[in-house]
Short mmCIF file of C-alpha atoms and ligand atoms in Angstrom, two decimals:
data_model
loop_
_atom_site.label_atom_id
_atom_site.label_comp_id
_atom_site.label_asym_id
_atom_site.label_seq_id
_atom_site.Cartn_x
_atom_site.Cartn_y
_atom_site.Cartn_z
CA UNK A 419 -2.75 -0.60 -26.59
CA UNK A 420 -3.30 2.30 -23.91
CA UNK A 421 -4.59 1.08 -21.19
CA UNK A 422 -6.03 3.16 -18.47
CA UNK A 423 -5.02 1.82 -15.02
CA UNK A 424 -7.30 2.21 -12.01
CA UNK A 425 -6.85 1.13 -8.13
CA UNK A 426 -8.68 2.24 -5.14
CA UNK A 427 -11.85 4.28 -5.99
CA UNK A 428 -13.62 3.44 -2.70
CA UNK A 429 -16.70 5.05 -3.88
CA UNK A 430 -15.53 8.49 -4.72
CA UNK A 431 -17.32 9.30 -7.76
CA UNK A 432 -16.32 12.87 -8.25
CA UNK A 433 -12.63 11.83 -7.98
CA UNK A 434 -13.50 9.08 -10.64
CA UNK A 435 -15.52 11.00 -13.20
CA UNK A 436 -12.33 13.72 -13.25
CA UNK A 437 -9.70 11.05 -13.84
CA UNK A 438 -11.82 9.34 -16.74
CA UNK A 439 -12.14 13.29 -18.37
CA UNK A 440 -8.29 13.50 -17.68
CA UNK A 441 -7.29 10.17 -19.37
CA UNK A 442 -7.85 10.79 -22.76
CA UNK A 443 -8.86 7.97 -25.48
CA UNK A 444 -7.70 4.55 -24.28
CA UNK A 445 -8.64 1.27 -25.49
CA UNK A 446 -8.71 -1.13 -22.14
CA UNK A 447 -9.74 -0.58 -18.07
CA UNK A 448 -7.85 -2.83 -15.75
CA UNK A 449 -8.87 -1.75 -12.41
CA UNK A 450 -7.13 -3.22 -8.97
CA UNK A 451 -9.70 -3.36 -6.59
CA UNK A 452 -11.41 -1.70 -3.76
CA UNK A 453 -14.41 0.08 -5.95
CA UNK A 454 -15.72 0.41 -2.84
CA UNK A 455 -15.49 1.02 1.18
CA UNK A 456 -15.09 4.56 2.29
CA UNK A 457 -17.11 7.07 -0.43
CA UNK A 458 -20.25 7.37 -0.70
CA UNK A 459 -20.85 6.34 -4.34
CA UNK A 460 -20.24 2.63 -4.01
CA UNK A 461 -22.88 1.81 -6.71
CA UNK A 462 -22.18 4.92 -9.13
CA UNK A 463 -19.01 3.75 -8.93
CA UNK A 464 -19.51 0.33 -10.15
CA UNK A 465 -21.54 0.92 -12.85
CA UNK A 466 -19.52 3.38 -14.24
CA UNK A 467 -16.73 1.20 -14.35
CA UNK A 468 -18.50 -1.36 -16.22
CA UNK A 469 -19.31 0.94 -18.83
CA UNK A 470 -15.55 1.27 -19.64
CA UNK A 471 -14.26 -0.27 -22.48
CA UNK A 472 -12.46 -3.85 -22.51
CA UNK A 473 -12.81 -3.84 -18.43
CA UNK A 474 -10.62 -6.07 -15.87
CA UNK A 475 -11.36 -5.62 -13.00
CA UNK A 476 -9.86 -7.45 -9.66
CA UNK A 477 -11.41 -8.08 -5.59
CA UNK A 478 -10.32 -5.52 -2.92
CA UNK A 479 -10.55 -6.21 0.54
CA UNK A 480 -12.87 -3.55 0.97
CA UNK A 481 -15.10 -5.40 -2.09
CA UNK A 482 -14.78 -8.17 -0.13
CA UNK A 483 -15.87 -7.24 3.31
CA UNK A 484 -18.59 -5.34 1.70
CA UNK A 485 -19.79 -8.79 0.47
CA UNK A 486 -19.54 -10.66 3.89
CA UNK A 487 -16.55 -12.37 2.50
CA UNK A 488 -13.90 -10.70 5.00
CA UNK A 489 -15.46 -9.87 8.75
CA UNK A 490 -15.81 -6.22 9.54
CA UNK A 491 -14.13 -6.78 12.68
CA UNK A 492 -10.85 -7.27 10.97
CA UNK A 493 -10.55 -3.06 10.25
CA UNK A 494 -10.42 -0.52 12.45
CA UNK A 495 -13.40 1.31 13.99
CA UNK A 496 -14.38 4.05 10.84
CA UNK A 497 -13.30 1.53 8.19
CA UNK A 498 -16.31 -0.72 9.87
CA UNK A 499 -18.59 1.97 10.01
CA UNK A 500 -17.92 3.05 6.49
CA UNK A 501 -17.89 -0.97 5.60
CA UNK A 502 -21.58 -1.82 7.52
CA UNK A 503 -22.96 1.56 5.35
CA UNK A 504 -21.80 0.32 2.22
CA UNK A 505 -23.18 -3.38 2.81
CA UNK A 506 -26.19 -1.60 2.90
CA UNK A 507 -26.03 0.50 0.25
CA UNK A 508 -25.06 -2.24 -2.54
CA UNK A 509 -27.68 -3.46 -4.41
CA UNK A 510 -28.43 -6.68 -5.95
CA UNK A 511 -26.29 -5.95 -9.27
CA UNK A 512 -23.28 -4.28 -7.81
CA UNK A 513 -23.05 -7.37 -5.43
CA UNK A 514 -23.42 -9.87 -8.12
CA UNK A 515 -20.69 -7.39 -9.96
CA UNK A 516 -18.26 -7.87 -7.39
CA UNK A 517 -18.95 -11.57 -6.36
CA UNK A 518 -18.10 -12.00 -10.05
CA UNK A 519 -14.51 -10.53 -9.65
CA UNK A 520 -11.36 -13.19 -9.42
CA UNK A 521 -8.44 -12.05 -6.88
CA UNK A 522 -5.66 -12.19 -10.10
CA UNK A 523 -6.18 -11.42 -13.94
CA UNK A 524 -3.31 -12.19 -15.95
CA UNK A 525 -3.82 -9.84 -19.41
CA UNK A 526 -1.94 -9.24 -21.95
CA UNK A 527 1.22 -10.97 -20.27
CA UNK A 528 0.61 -8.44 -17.26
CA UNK A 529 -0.62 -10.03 -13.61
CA UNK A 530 -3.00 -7.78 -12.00
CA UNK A 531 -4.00 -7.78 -8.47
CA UNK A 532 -4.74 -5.36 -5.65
CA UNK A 533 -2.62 -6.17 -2.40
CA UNK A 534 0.52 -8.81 -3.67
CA UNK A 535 0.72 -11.30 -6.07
CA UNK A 536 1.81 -13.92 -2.85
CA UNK A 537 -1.51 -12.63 -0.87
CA UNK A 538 -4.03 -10.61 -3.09
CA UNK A 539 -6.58 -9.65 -0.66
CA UNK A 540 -4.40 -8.49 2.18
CA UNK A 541 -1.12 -7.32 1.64
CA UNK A 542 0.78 -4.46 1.94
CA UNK A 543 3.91 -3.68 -0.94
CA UNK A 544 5.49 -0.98 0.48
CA UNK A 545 9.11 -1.75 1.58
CA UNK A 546 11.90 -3.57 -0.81
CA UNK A 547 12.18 -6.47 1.28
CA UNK A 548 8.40 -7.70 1.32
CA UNK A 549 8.87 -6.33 -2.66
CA UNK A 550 11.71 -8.81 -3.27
CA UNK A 551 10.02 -11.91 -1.92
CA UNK A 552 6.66 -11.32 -3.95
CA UNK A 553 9.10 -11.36 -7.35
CA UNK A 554 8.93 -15.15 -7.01
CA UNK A 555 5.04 -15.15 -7.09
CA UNK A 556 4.19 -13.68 -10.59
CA UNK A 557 5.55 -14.95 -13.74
CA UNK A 558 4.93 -12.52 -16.33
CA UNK A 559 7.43 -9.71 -16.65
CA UNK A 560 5.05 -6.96 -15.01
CA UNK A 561 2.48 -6.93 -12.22
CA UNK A 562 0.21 -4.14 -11.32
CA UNK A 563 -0.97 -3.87 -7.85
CA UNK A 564 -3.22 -1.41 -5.46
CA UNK A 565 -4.01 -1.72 -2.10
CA UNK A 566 -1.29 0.82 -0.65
CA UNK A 567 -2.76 3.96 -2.11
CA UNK A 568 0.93 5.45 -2.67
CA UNK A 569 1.64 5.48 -6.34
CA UNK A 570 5.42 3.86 -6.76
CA UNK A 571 6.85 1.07 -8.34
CA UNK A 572 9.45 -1.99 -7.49
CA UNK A 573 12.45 -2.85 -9.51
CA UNK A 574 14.13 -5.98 -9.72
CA UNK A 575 16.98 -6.45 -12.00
CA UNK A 576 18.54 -9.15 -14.06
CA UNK A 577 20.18 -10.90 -12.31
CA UNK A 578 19.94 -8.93 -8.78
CA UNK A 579 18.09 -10.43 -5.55
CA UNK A 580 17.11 -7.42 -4.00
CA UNK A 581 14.21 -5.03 -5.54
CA UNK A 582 14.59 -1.31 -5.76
CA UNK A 583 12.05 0.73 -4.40
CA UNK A 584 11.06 3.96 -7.02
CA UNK A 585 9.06 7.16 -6.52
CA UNK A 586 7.43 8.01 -10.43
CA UNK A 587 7.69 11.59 -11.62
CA UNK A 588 4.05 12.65 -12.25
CA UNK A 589 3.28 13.00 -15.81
CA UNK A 590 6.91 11.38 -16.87
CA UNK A 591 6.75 8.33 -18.84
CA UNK A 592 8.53 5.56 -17.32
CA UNK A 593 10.22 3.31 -20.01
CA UNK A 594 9.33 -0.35 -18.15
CA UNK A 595 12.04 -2.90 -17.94
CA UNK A 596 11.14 -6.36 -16.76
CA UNK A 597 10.58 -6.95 -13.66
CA UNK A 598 8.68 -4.23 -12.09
CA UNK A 599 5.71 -4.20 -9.76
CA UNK A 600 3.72 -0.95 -10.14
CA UNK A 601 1.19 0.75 -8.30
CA UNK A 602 -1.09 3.55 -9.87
CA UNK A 603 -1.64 5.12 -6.52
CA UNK A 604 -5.82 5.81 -5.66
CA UNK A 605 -8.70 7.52 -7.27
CA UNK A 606 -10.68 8.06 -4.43
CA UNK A 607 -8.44 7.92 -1.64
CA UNK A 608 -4.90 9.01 -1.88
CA UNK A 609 -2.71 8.76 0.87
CA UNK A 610 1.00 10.58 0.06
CA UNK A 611 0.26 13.73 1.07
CA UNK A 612 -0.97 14.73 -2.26
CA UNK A 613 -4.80 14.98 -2.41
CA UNK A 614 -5.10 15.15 -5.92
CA UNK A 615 -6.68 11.47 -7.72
CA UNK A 616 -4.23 9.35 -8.59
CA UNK A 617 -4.05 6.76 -12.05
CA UNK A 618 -2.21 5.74 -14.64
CA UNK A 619 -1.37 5.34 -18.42
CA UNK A 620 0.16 1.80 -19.21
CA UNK A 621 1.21 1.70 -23.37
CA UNK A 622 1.50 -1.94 -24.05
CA UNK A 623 3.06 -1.36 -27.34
CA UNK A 624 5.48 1.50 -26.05
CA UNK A 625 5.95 -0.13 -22.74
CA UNK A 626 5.53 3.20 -21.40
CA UNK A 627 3.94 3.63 -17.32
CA UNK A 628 2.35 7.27 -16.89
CA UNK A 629 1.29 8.27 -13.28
CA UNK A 630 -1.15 11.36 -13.76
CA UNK A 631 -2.84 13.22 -10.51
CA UNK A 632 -5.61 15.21 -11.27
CA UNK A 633 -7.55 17.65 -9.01
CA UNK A 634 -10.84 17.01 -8.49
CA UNK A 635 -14.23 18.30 -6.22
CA UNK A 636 -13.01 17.10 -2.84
CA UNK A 637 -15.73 19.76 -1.07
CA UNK A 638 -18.66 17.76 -3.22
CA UNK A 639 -17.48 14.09 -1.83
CA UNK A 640 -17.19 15.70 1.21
CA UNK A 641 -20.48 17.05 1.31
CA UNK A 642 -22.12 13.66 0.31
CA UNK A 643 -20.15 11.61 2.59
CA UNK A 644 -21.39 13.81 5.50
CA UNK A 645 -25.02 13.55 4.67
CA UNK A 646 -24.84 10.11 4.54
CA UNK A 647 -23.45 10.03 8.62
CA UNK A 648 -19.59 8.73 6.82
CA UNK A 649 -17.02 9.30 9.57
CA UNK A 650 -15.51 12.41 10.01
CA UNK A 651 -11.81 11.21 9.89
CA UNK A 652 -12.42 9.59 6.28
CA UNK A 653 -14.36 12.90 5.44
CA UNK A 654 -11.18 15.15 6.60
CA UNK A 655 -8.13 12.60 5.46
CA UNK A 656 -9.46 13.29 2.02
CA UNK A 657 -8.21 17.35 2.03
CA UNK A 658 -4.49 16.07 3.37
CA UNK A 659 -4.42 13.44 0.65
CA UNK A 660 -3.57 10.98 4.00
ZN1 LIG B 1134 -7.95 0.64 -0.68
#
């Protein structure tokens, strides 16, 4: 099965609509959170994700302040601001769509979730040694996770304690070897330095792991955010791919 493997849209549509065109046929969606918080297409967003076929979808802590579940107060000042706008903007079906979402999906003998597999919502996989600890809390042989925006992915060999932090080649396929932790990277807001959308191909059959970055109309989102009154710094970071 191809799956196509989404984290961090954050309401960018335009980012979104050129990854989907990019992908190419794929049978299954599994998405890792944070549809929202950020763009200013929180709702497009949503429903065009739940058009996608066989859709999984995870929480974000963005999803969940935007639902009252997480206070505001816990991000900094423009991540509020962008959070209090989006509360606004959600209507009564995108809430209900992301009330609906659990904080881990195991499918097809993969665990999904957006920050860690020890702490969903919240945290941050981006060193070896917070890596090599969260190996004990997922038992299938793979586990996809968000939340960082950096697309890379955590090794931890047979019969090794420590996990191996890895930087995928774009567009190479990655032969996966249990146990890995792996992060698509973000749609809608990438933060490496590359600006350029971020996903990727998962073959369950091959057990094949494609990272793909795709250029996209950064002026458009751009454009919308500032017309809604979005912070500036979200509306620049977005050009730097920071
Ligand atoms: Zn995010």
């Amino acid at each position: 099965m191809r799956v196509l493997v989404l984290s961090d849209i954050h309401g960018n549509l335009p980012a979104l609509e050129e990854v989907l065109s990019n992908a190419g046929s794929f049978e299954a969606t599994w998405c890792l959170g944070d549809l929202v918080g950020y763009g200013p297409n929180p709702n497009e967003c949503i429903d065009r994700i739940r058009s996608l076929p066989e859709m999984r979808c995870v929480l974000g802590n963005h999803d969940a302040a935007a639902l009252g579940l997480i206070d505001v107060d816990t991000f900094n000042t423009d991540a509020r601001k962008a959070l209090l706008w989006t509360q606004n903007q959600l209507t009564p079906k995108s809430k209900r769509f992301l009330e609906s979402l659990p904080e881990t999906v195991v499918s097809d003998a993969i665990t999904l979730t957006h920050g860690s597999p020890r702490h969903p919502i919240w945290e941050y996989l981006i060193d070896e040694r917070t890596a090599t600890q969260n190996f004990e809390f997922f038992q299938t042989e793979y586990c996809l996770v968000g939340h960082t925006h950096l697309p890379v992915y955590f090794y931890l060999a047979e019969g090794k304690r420590q996990a191996n932090v890895m930087l995928p080649k774009n567009g190479a396929n990655l032969s996966l070897k249990p146990r890995m932790i792996l992060n698509p990277g973000s749609v809608g807001q990438p933060r490496d330095r590359d600006p350029r959308a971020s996903y990727a191909i998962l073959d369950t059959k091959d057990r094949t792991w494609t990272v793909r970055r795709v250029e996209y109309s950064i002026g458009e989102v751009q454009e919308q955010m500032r017309l809604a009154g979005l912070p500036q710094r979200h509306i620049d970071r977005l050009e730097v791919g920071w």
